[in-house]
Amino acid sequence: MTRDPVYMDHNASTPVRPEVAEAINRHLGPAFGNPNSIHRFGRQARAAVEEAREHAASLIGAASPEEIIFTSGGTESDNWALRGAISAVEGRGHIVTSAIEHPAVLDTCQLLEKSGVEVTYINPDQKGLVSVGEVAAAIRPDTRIVSIMWANNEVGTVQPIEKIGALCRERGVLFHTDAVQAAGKLSIDVNSARVDLLSASGHKINAAKGVGFLYIRNGVHIDPIITGGGQERNLRSGTENVPSIAGLGEACRIAKKEQPFESREIASLRDKMENEICERIPDVVINGDPGNRLPGTSNLGFLGAEGETLLIRLDLEGFAVSTGSACSSGSTEPSHVLLAMGLPKNAVQGSLRISLGWGSTEDDVNRLLEVLPKAVERVRSIAPRARTASGS
Amino acid sequence: MTRDPVYMDHNASTPVRPEVAEAINRHLGPAFGNPNSIHRFGRQARAAVEEAREHAASLIGAASPEEIIFTSGGTESDNWALRGAISAVEGRGHIVTSAIEHPAVLDTCQLLEKSGVEVTYINPDQKGLVSVGEVAAAIRPDTRIVSIMWANNEVGTVQPIEKIGALCRERGVLFHTDAVQAAGKLSIDVNSARVDLLSASGHKINAAKGVGFLYIRNGVHIDPIITGGGQERNLRSGTENVPSIAGLGEACRIAKKEQPFESREIASLRDKMENEICERIPDVVINGDPGNRLPGTSNLGFLGAEGETLLIRLDLEGFAVSTGSACSSGSTEPSHVLLAMGLPKNAVQGSLRISLGWGSTEDDVNRLLEVLPKAVERVRSIAPRARTASGS
Amino acid sequence: MATDDYHYNETVLAHIADPHNTGFIEDTDCIGTGTNPACGDEVTLYLEFDGNIVADAKMEVLGCGAITAAMSAVTDLVRGKTVDELLEVTPEVITGSLGGLPKHKRHCARLAQRVIQSAVKNRSSNQ
Amino acid sequence: MATDDYHYNETVLAHIADPHNTGFIEDTDCIGTGTNPACGDEVTLYLEFDGNIVADAKMEVLGCGAITAAMSAVTDLVRGKTVDELLEVTPEVITGSLGGLPKHKRHCARLAQRVIQSAVKNRSSNQ
Ligand SMILES: Cc1ncc(COP(=O)(O)O)c(C=O)c1O
Ligand SMILES: Cc1ncc(COP(=O)(O)O)c(C=O)c1O
């Protein structure tokens, strides 16, 4: 009797909703035209792209669909916001960001440093929270852009985006936020948050991989990084990914409608799971800010265990979780997020991210709870300290 | 009785083959994992990406699948080849390209010129052919890269790629070719052609929009333009577009197997169509190089008519064709390709691109032949010269 | 439906596929012409007056879809109008009668208006 | 199947999920240790000799999957070997016995080998 594997890694990627798959398939079928073609196949494709743009705009409270530019995903959006903002002005400039950003932001900042741009990386507190005061103190006369993620992908901590937005507006500095993990999970309003640039990605909100968007506030100018055919109002060239864009639009439409309810459900499932885990397993710490997190994210430190080994043991038992970000498959280093939060080494090493989302059920959680205590015990027993530890 | 519209614009985009749609749907369904995740969902996705890489490598005769890096399409691939090659070396450098490249190359070159890079644009002859001698003469000591498309998207002319490749190798200059229109239609071997960098796009070979690849010969170094998670061997960050990549792999596999046969079939259908058109309609010229063209491409000048008006009339009669490239929907200017070929104004103004491909049938052509003569006559009758012309 | 600033609407498409009042009017001195060097458009408008009122209008176009549609619309719009009223046929009126034009094609309505003015001027100068 | 330089193969995964010979051996002086400061890996290998031959081997690991698998494999590989033969257990042998490791994890096989050498050295120095 093999049961279906249980997917608990929604921060890495999410299953595609059937309505989204349907929208995609419409444009893999007879409606396959190039949206830039004049004929009916083209007009049909164009209408789908523009409808998707409206849904995306509505999800984040953009004033106009024109402010949404479709990209190949969150990574491109992040790159574009930073590279485009730097390249649009004379001089090298300065960037303020945090040490817990996704590599799409962090690595790009580091590369920009090589070409002379200066970057200030703000460390968060132990809960993963970036201080507005530290952002304020970091802004200089030559600061071109502040980039602080809406919510962190590893621990789920939600940043004080409205306050940072107000600060940047006051100081006349562009404000970009990587909302790849927040969109569709939290209620987002780019106007009350005074965000100038916002990145989002399809595959984190039950749409497809390889599609996303960058919100660019009307009046904000950044240089394009992919040029050519002049698509997307000359801001992002390349034949539009019509099927995936149509799917993303559908996902945004659904998220807009269902987010408050779904988020509540998911958060309470996550809380139940965490409570049970902490009750059944000794020496577990919750990483992040328990009172201020993405609804489905649970990052736990199993002291004395090693995360990857635990992950693989769970995988063979039919549970998909992760040790942190899934983006850098090659990475052997401990999580830069947990390190930047100043966590002790054993909490970092033993950390596991369990992320729930659309489709997660109470049964999934119950099944995990059956298996996890033994798995943790077994993995802990491998470690050198096992000898001196109480149990075995 | 309305019949299905007839699609004759395969150079703008192509219908997705059912096998490809199936491959895509596998990864919109239960196999939706992030290929960088360690667990089984991740491994399943990774296997699909790597299998696709092998099919893509095989289609173009790459020595190793590692030489294929997936991108968001032909435009990104072109941008990357040029921007990445220029950024990888000190100094501004010099590019040699042709005046009939796709805007993804041309506009990017023009933007690079603004940042100090020098570019030589070679004009083709009246048939759209770029002279190897002129390329040789244009190469300078500081030339970093030569970029000449394998086949042109508007007139279909196939360039002397093997000779240009040999020349570049001899002169120690990188050679990039935009093979977006050639891949899957012509037999391509990057090694015998001595190509260092080659761009391809999914939606031109019956796969999805928003996916493509750049071939980078082992040992050739260009800088990445999208950075972050370190995917694609740190060359192209961003969560891989698994469904579309799997589909592209399937399309490459099929193209490899069926290209020689399909190309022959399509070329003979195109030739039949052209012969009949020229027989039934006066004052038609064939643009491009009739003896040396992409199999499905027919670019015709209907003298005294205006292309866009003819296109729309045909559209309302149920035929999808184009006036040239579909990439620049905003463009009102006459084709830069036909102008660079030195065609007379009336041939440029009256030009129509009819492009056949997978799924095109003799019946499609026969239906067009029924409608086209009257449509051309009607459109010609609108023009001022109608008054003095013989007929009406 | 979603906004579409890229494509022709159905009204425009119908005009382009079957432009109204194509051809020319013999023996009229009320002929307007215009060209758009960038696109190579060439346009001629013929008006026939019955007294002070436009009784017939015809046009010839060698140009893109938008100018074809604009001229087609103009030949309808001008009928029954006085010379003074002709001057009120602004680019906005022409665009409006088409239900809108894509942004990058709005200059075609301006060309169409200039052609009307050119015709009126040619008539006046001959009266 | 397509090449996959990113993920653990099934053999490696099985080792990680259920590593062989975990624990320690009391009363042996043949103990090797190793650490990888970058990842924070900590490894201990215990060998028990019967004359010149490895009779038992155990290991403890607090480290990533790859080092866990490598050490698990090592505890199998070393059994029945002489001290001289232990020196022939190269990183390639360890990686080979696992059916390969992802490129970026190959250094774990080198760490595992160093731990064997460390154990042998500690024994020799005590003999
Ligand atoms: C916070 C954050 N930013 C950016 C990205 C990158 O987006 P994508 O996977 O679409 O490239 C991710 C996910 O991988 C993420 O979690
Ligand atoms: C020759 C050529 N190069 C590049 C492109 C751009 O590729 P994509 O449509 O995938 O952005 C196209 C097609 O649009 C093309 O025909």
JSON list of C-alpha atoms and ligand atoms in Angstrom, two decimals, chain A residues 73-75 78 102 149 153 178 180-181 201 203-204, chain B residues 238-239, ligand 1:
[
{"chain": "A", "resi": 73, "resn": "GLY", "atom": "CA", "xyz": [9.54, 34.94, -13.45]},
{"chain": "A", "resi": 74, "resn": "GLY", "atom": "CA", "xyz": [10.51, 36.35, -10.11]},
{"chain": "A", "resi": 75, "resn": "THR", "atom": "CA", "xyz": [14.22, 36.19, -10.76]},
{"chain": "A", "resi": 78, "resn": "ASP", "atom": "CA", "xyz": [14.18, 41.19, -9.37]},
{"chain": "A", "resi": 102, "resn": "HIS", "atom": "CA", "xyz": [16.45, 35.98, -2.19]},
{"chain": "A", "resi": 149, "resn": "MET", "atom": "CA", "xyz": [11.30, 41.76, 0.29]},
{"chain": "A", "resi": 153, "resn": "ASN", "atom": "CA", "xyz": [10.84, 32.68, 1.60]},
{"chain": "A", "resi": 178, "resn": "ASP", "atom": "CA", "xyz": [10.24, 41.23, -3.89]},
{"chain": "A", "resi": 180, "resn": "VAL", "atom": "CA", "xyz": [7.23, 36.63, -4.80]},
{"chain": "A", "resi": 181, "resn": "GLN", "atom": "CA", "xyz": [6.24, 34.89, -1.58]},
{"chain": "A", "resi": 201, "resn": "SER", "atom": "CA", "xyz": [6.20, 34.94, -9.80]},
{"chain": "A", "resi": 203, "resn": "HIS", "atom": "CA", "xyz": [4.73, 29.30, -9.73]},
{"chain": "A", "resi": 204, "resn": "LYS", "atom": "CA", "xyz": [4.41, 30.53, -6.17]},
{"chain": "B", "resi": 238, "resn": "GLY", "atom": "CA", "xyz": [15.45, 31.67, -12.21]},
{"chain": "B", "resi": 239, "resn": "THR", "atom": "CA", "xyz": [13.35, 28.60, -11.51]},
{"chain": "E", "resi": 1, "resn": "LIG", "atom": "C1", "xyz": [11.42, 35.59, -2.38]},
{"chain": "E", "resi": 1, "resn": "LIG", "atom": "C2", "xyz": [11.71, 35.05, -3.73]},
{"chain": "E", "resi": 1, "resn": "LIG", "atom": "N1", "xyz": [12.17, 35.87, -4.69]},
{"chain": "E", "resi": 1, "resn": "LIG", "atom": "C3", "xyz": [12.44, 35.44, -5.94]},
{"chain": "E", "resi": 1, "resn": "LIG", "atom": "C4", "xyz": [12.25, 34.13, -6.30]},
{"chain": "E", "resi": 1, "resn": "LIG", "atom": "C5", "xyz": [12.59, 33.71, -7.68]},
{"chain": "E", "resi": 1, "resn": "LIG", "atom": "O1", "xyz": [11.44, 33.58, -8.52]},
{"chain": "E", "resi": 1, "resn": "LIG", "atom": "P1", "xyz": [11.44, 32.53, -9.71]},
{"chain": "E", "resi": 1, "resn": "LIG", "atom": "O2", "xyz": [11.46, 31.18, -9.07]},
{"chain": "E", "resi": 1, "resn": "LIG", "atom": "O3", "xyz": [10.18, 32.78, -10.45]},
{"chain": "E", "resi": 1, "resn": "LIG", "atom": "O4", "xyz": [12.66, 32.76, -10.53]},
{"chain": "E", "resi": 1, "resn": "LIG", "atom": "C6", "xyz": [11.77, 33.23, -5.32]},
{"chain": "E", "resi": 1, "resn": "LIG", "atom": "C7", "xyz": [11.57, 31.80, -5.58]},
{"chain": "E", "resi": 1, "resn": "LIG", "atom": "O5", "xyz": [12.33, 31.06, -6.09]},
{"chain": "E", "resi": 1, "resn": "LIG", "atom": "C8", "xyz": [11.51, 33.70, -4.01]},
{"chain": "E", "resi": 1, "resn": "LIG", "atom": "O6", "xyz": [11.07, 32.89, -3.06]}
]
